[in-house]
């Protein structure tokens, strides 16, 4: 890096917040995806003003800037694929204000999700989107990918809870979007443009989140199926119960086996297992709901259906589900975790389709996911040092995306496009939509310095 | 004045374990001298007792640590702690950076200020004392 | 294809198991205090993968992360991919030493223990006003930190043992040297032999130690096998004290910090609490306790090599003490006491003790 640029960065953030040492460059090359790219340096920033100065410098010198939170993204959004400067936002980690009367929490992007969750507990409130990475991912990252999580079906995703933002635009101008009022339709909805934009349109420096009172009671049920198809149709028919479960998760056989290796749960190793949760304010209420859900399971030839006994068991089951992708990583040297999402009526065909793809390409695919909103997580497991397996993984991935689109679905429900799905954007989006997206990017970032190379935004 | 590369201002009083003392109105200010801070290396912890803690001449009242060394601080006079340099709680390195200025450590309210006359004072005395200690530590 | 380093030979598959999920990042004390991803387990595994792929080499540039780890094992405990972080790091350090890249503090420690009896290289331990090497039922083994940095606490522990009329003796102890194995070297056989010899000489059937690290070393390391063979039991003082009654209590709000070496590494969680509950009517748990306890930052040699970060980690643990509003923090590890006490700010009015020290103080006050 040019010495003058290095000096300029140090002047903005201070020498102790600048690094180009090898060990930092390596860790900043990666997120949780299979991609990597070496940055030239990294800075820890502490204010919107610092970020503004850095982006102005980046525009003058045409240097890429890549914003980063916890680095746990699954599609490569935070990977500096074109080098440049990594902008680490984890030091901006204050919870600025909580207002229970206004039902909002104002946070800086570096606040870890679990920290906000813990802070809201004494108030009896929660922030409903519940990404499985919550103990480590940051709210800025959650906003950048419109994180979903286990409660998506009933409570929606991150974008449903962002009331407003403070953003630093790629040219350094600082802008506010949205309102602290619970609803507003004043002007264009700029907030929604940034949520899920994967750090390509601006750097979020403050987030106004809507928070909810937290239901105090839950009931959890477990159903196992010998036939994947039966599990699929059970999920399909959930809406007929009249109840939206607060969580509805599916685990495939490989996933169950891997979980058993990591815990003492000793889950039955069946083709499919569904975990359902109903929440409310009294045990009577949640029991009523869960029984309706159980009735749907019973109609679909389950092997076994049961109500979870106690809090400990419930805690263990959900902890096991949240560790699924990490646990599966034990099986082969490499993996690719997808999050294709389809309408509920197409879950059963998607599950079957995944099995077919696995057989066709002779490659292991473990599946789990948020059945409740049609968001499956097929995890393709392979030996990354075997070129033949790599090729089969690529072919399987392509088939998977084609299948999802055929089934009226989308490439990604919550992990984002980043690098992983960029080659497939045109499968899902028509040429007009692609052109509009690229124009929007050009309008915000004419020099293409903010997180370049992502989302197929470059032609 | 400089003695074998160590900065030892002549006008200060010195306690034999390498702490300097100077008058400031009715109080005494105390800190580490350049020789000690150099030998110690980067200071990481300085014990800062509560205000009002009684000091007995010659008795240990605090400790100071660097990565490799633990040092005891002895009271140069009878009295009590009036205040401490609170910056050192989060920035003990000030003692290394500026041991006679911003790295001052304790402010003492002496019972009898004249007790400082028993400390090492004056160019000749300082030179002799420091030269002996430089030799002593070189042997270890 | 021959593997270049032993760590790859032994742990290649396990390193590749790392799924980059970052669950380690959520609990790593070094990351928590510095917010530098290079320093947590994920950062270390990413580096090692690049070394195995031939992209970078083991050299001095990697010291800052490969030698900065308190060995608290919270990462391994939370890793869904089952990566045995501790074992990998220990082997990597040995490889680093073999290519001449080692943190000077640890290299220094290894050298010091060749010529001295303790990690500080000091020549005169406190005598604690007690005879050493007598014949007795128990040996009380203090450990280096207790002998040279926390003498007040040790004195109090010994006073307590006297009040309880325990028939014990001190010995001319030398460093158990267990720490050397964790930082790229090997246990010092000569020192181990001296300890064994002096223990056997007392005729004692049990060694009580206050240092969880010495406890682990005596119980698990081959160099101390002879103790087991001679039927000698090694117990930690919290296990020993469980069955005593002290006859005093305090109504101050007391909390307990689980030392990593006693807790996560040995599974000893309840014995210390049983003892504390006898003397404290008002006990509260810290938010991260037992197997989730937050490391004080002193372990794995970090206090010696990276003192500033070590104290910053201790401050984070003390934030939790403030959160629960405890008046007294008890623990039973001199390293923890030392680091936490150094980190305590003047405005924080709670006090930090080893349990034994605190009990002794209560008994002293009652007299």
CSV table of N, CA, C and O in Angstrom, one decimal, chain B residues 42-92:
chain,number,residue,atom,x,y,z
B,42,UNK,N,8.7,-2.6,30.8
B,42,UNK,CA,7.3,-2.0,30.7
B,42,UNK,C,6.5,-2.3,32.0
B,42,UNK,O,6.3,-3.4,32.3
B,43,UNK,N,6.1,-1.2,32.7
B,43,UNK,CA,5.3,-1.4,33.9
B,43,UNK,C,3.9,-1.7,33.5
B,43,UNK,O,3.3,-1.1,32.6
B,44,UNK,N,3.4,-2.8,34.1
B,44,UNK,CA,2.0,-3.2,33.8
B,44,UNK,C,1.0,-3.0,34.9
B,44,UNK,O,-0.2,-3.0,34.7
B,45,UNK,N,1.6,-2.8,36.2
B,45,UNK,CA,0.6,-2.7,37.3
B,45,UNK,C,1.3,-1.9,38.4
B,45,UNK,O,2.4,-2.1,38.7
B,46,UNK,N,0.5,-0.9,38.9
B,46,UNK,CA,1.0,-0.1,40.0
B,46,UNK,C,-0.1,-0.1,41.0
B,46,UNK,O,-1.2,0.2,40.8
B,47,UNK,N,0.3,-0.6,42.3
B,47,UNK,CA,-0.7,-0.6,43.3
B,47,UNK,C,-1.0,0.8,43.8
B,47,UNK,O,0.0,1.5,44.2
B,48,UNK,N,-2.2,1.3,43.8
B,48,UNK,CA,-2.6,2.6,44.2
B,48,UNK,C,-3.5,2.6,45.4
B,48,UNK,O,-4.7,2.5,45.2
B,49,UNK,N,-2.9,2.7,46.6
B,49,UNK,CA,-3.8,2.5,47.8
B,49,UNK,C,-4.8,3.6,47.9
B,49,UNK,O,-4.7,4.7,47.2
B,50,UNK,N,-5.8,3.4,48.8
B,50,UNK,CA,-6.9,4.4,48.9
B,50,UNK,C,-6.3,5.7,49.6
B,50,UNK,O,-5.3,5.6,50.4
B,51,UNK,N,-6.9,6.8,49.3
B,51,UNK,CA,-6.5,8.0,49.9
B,51,UNK,C,-6.7,7.9,51.4
B,51,UNK,O,-7.7,7.3,51.9
B,52,UNK,N,-5.7,8.4,52.2
B,52,UNK,CA,-5.8,8.4,53.6
B,52,UNK,C,-5.0,7.2,54.2
B,52,UNK,O,-4.9,7.1,55.4
B,53,UNK,N,-4.5,6.3,53.4
B,53,UNK,CA,-3.8,5.2,53.9
B,53,UNK,C,-2.5,5.7,54.6
B,53,UNK,O,-1.8,6.5,54.1
B,54,UNK,N,-2.3,5.2,55.8
B,54,UNK,CA,-1.2,5.6,56.7
B,54,UNK,C,0.1,5.0,56.2
B,54,UNK,O,0.2,3.9,55.8
B,55,UNK,N,1.1,5.9,56.2
B,55,UNK,CA,2.4,5.4,55.8
B,55,UNK,C,3.4,5.5,56.9
B,55,UNK,O,3.4,6.5,57.7
B,56,UNK,N,4.2,4.4,57.1
B,56,UNK,CA,5.1,4.4,58.2
B,56,UNK,C,6.5,4.4,57.6
B,56,UNK,O,6.8,3.5,56.7
B,57,UNK,N,7.4,5.3,57.9
B,57,UNK,CA,8.7,5.4,57.3
B,57,UNK,C,9.4,4.0,57.3
B,57,UNK,O,9.5,3.3,58.2
B,58,UNK,N,9.8,3.7,56.0
B,58,UNK,CA,10.6,2.4,55.9
B,58,UNK,C,9.7,1.2,55.7
B,58,UNK,O,10.2,0.1,55.3
B,59,UNK,N,8.4,1.3,55.8
B,59,UNK,CA,7.6,0.2,55.7
B,59,UNK,C,7.0,0.1,54.3
B,59,UNK,O,6.6,1.1,53.7
B,60,UNK,N,6.8,-1.1,53.7
B,60,UNK,CA,6.3,-1.3,52.4
B,60,UNK,C,4.8,-0.9,52.4
B,60,UNK,O,4.0,-1.3,53.3
B,61,UNK,N,4.4,-0.1,51.4
B,61,UNK,CA,3.0,0.2,51.3
B,61,UNK,C,2.3,-0.1,50.0
B,61,UNK,O,1.1,0.1,49.8
B,62,UNK,N,3.1,-0.5,49.0
B,62,UNK,CA,2.5,-0.8,47.7
B,62,UNK,C,3.5,-1.7,46.9
B,62,UNK,O,4.6,-1.9,47.3
B,63,UNK,N,3.0,-2.2,45.8
B,63,UNK,CA,3.9,-2.9,44.9
B,63,UNK,C,3.7,-2.5,43.4
B,63,UNK,O,2.6,-2.0,43.1
B,64,UNK,N,4.7,-2.7,42.7
B,64,UNK,CA,4.7,-2.3,41.3
B,64,UNK,C,5.2,-3.5,40.5
B,64,UNK,O,6.2,-4.2,40.9
B,65,UNK,N,4.6,-3.8,39.3
B,65,UNK,CA,5.0,-5.0,38.5
B,65,UNK,C,5.3,-4.6,37.1
B,65,UNK,O,4.6,-3.8,36.5
B,66,UNK,N,6.4,-5.2,36.6
B,66,UNK,CA,6.5,-5.2,35.1
B,66,UNK,C,6.3,-6.6,34.7
B,66,UNK,O,6.0,-7.5,35.5
B,67,UNK,N,6.6,-7.0,33.4
B,67,UNK,CA,6.4,-8.3,33.0
B,67,UNK,C,7.2,-9.3,33.8
B,67,UNK,O,6.7,-10.4,34.1
B,68,UNK,N,8.4,-8.9,34.2
B,68,UNK,CA,9.3,-9.9,34.8
B,68,UNK,C,9.7,-9.6,36.2
B,68,UNK,O,10.4,-10.3,36.8
B,69,UNK,N,9.2,-8.5,36.7
B,69,UNK,CA,9.7,-8.0,38.0
B,69,UNK,C,8.6,-7.5,38.9
B,69,UNK,O,7.6,-7.0,38.5
B,70,UNK,N,8.8,-7.8,40.2
B,70,UNK,CA,7.9,-7.3,41.2
B,70,UNK,C,8.7,-6.5,42.2
B,70,UNK,O,9.7,-6.9,42.7
B,71,UNK,N,8.3,-5.2,42.3
B,71,UNK,CA,9.0,-4.3,43.2
B,71,UNK,C,8.2,-3.8,44.3
B,71,UNK,O,7.0,-3.7,44.2
B,72,UNK,N,8.8,-3.6,45.5
B,72,UNK,CA,8.0,-3.1,46.6
B,72,UNK,C,8.3,-1.6,46.8
B,72,UNK,O,9.4,-1.2,46.5
B,73,UNK,N,7.3,-0.9,47.2
B,73,UNK,CA,7.5,0.5,47.4
B,73,UNK,C,7.4,0.8,48.9
B,73,UNK,O,6.5,0.4,49.6
B,74,UNK,N,8.5,1.5,49.4
B,74,UNK,CA,8.6,1.7,50.8
B,74,UNK,C,8.3,3.2,51.1
B,74,UNK,O,8.7,4.1,50.3
B,75,UNK,N,7.7,3.5,52.3
B,75,UNK,CA,7.4,4.9,52.6
B,75,UNK,C,8.7,5.7,52.9
B,75,UNK,O,9.4,5.3,53.8
B,76,UNK,N,8.9,6.8,52.2
B,76,UNK,CA,10.1,7.6,52.5
B,76,UNK,C,10.0,8.5,53.7
B,76,UNK,O,11.0,8.9,54.3
B,77,UNK,N,8.7,8.7,54.2
B,77,UNK,CA,8.5,9.5,55.4
B,77,UNK,C,7.3,8.9,56.1
B,77,UNK,O,6.6,8.1,55.6
B,78,UNK,N,7.0,9.4,57.3
B,78,UNK,CA,5.8,9.1,58.0
B,78,UNK,C,4.7,10.0,57.5
B,78,UNK,O,5.0,11.2,57.3
B,79,UNK,N,3.5,9.5,57.3
B,79,UNK,CA,2.4,10.4,56.8
B,79,UNK,C,1.3,9.6,56.3
B,79,UNK,O,1.0,8.5,56.8
B,80,UNK,N,0.6,10.1,55.3
B,80,UNK,CA,-0.5,9.3,54.7
B,80,UNK,C,-0.6,9.7,53.2
B,80,UNK,O,-0.1,10.7,52.7
B,81,UNK,N,-1.3,8.8,52.5
B,81,UNK,CA,-1.5,9.1,51.0
B,81,UNK,C,-2.6,10.2,50.9
B,81,UNK,O,-3.7,10.0,51.5
B,82,UNK,N,-2.2,11.3,50.2
B,82,UNK,CA,-3.2,12.3,50.0
B,82,UNK,C,-4.0,12.1,48.7
B,82,UNK,O,-5.2,12.2,48.6
B,83,UNK,N,-3.3,11.7,47.6
B,83,UNK,CA,-3.9,11.3,46.4
B,83,UNK,C,-2.9,10.5,45.6
B,83,UNK,O,-1.8,10.4,45.9
B,84,UNK,N,-3.5,9.9,44.5
B,84,UNK,CA,-2.6,9.1,43.6
B,84,UNK,C,-2.8,9.6,42.2
B,84,UNK,O,-3.8,10.2,41.9
B,85,UNK,N,-1.9,9.2,41.3
B,85,UNK,CA,-2.1,9.5,39.9
B,85,UNK,C,-3.0,8.5,39.2
B,85,UNK,O,-2.6,7.4,38.8
B,86,UNK,N,-4.3,8.8,39.2
B,86,UNK,CA,-5.3,7.8,38.7
B,86,UNK,C,-5.1,7.4,37.3
B,86,UNK,O,-5.5,6.3,36.8
B,87,UNK,N,-4.4,8.2,36.4
B,87,UNK,CA,-4.1,7.9,35.1
B,87,UNK,C,-3.4,6.5,35.0
B,87,UNK,O,-3.6,5.8,34.0
B,88,UNK,N,-2.6,6.2,36.0
B,88,UNK,CA,-1.8,5.0,36.0
B,88,UNK,C,-2.6,3.8,36.1
B,88,UNK,O,-2.2,2.7,35.8
B,89,UNK,N,-3.9,3.9,36.5
B,89,UNK,CA,-4.7,2.7,36.5
B,89,UNK,C,-4.9,2.1,35.2
B,89,UNK,O,-4.9,0.9,35.0
B,90,UNK,N,-5.1,2.9,34.2
B,90,UNK,CA,-5.4,2.4,32.9
B,90,UNK,C,-4.2,2.6,31.9
B,90,UNK,O,-4.1,2.1,30.8
B,91,UNK,N,-3.2,3.4,32.4
B,91,UNK,CA,-2.0,3.7,31.6
B,91,UNK,C,-0.7,3.6,32.4
B,91,UNK,O,-0.1,4.7,32.6
B,92,UNK,N,-0.4,2.5,32.9
B,92,UNK,CA,0.8,2.4,33.8
B,92,UNK,C,2.1,2.7,33.0
B,92,UNK,O,3.1,3.1,33.6
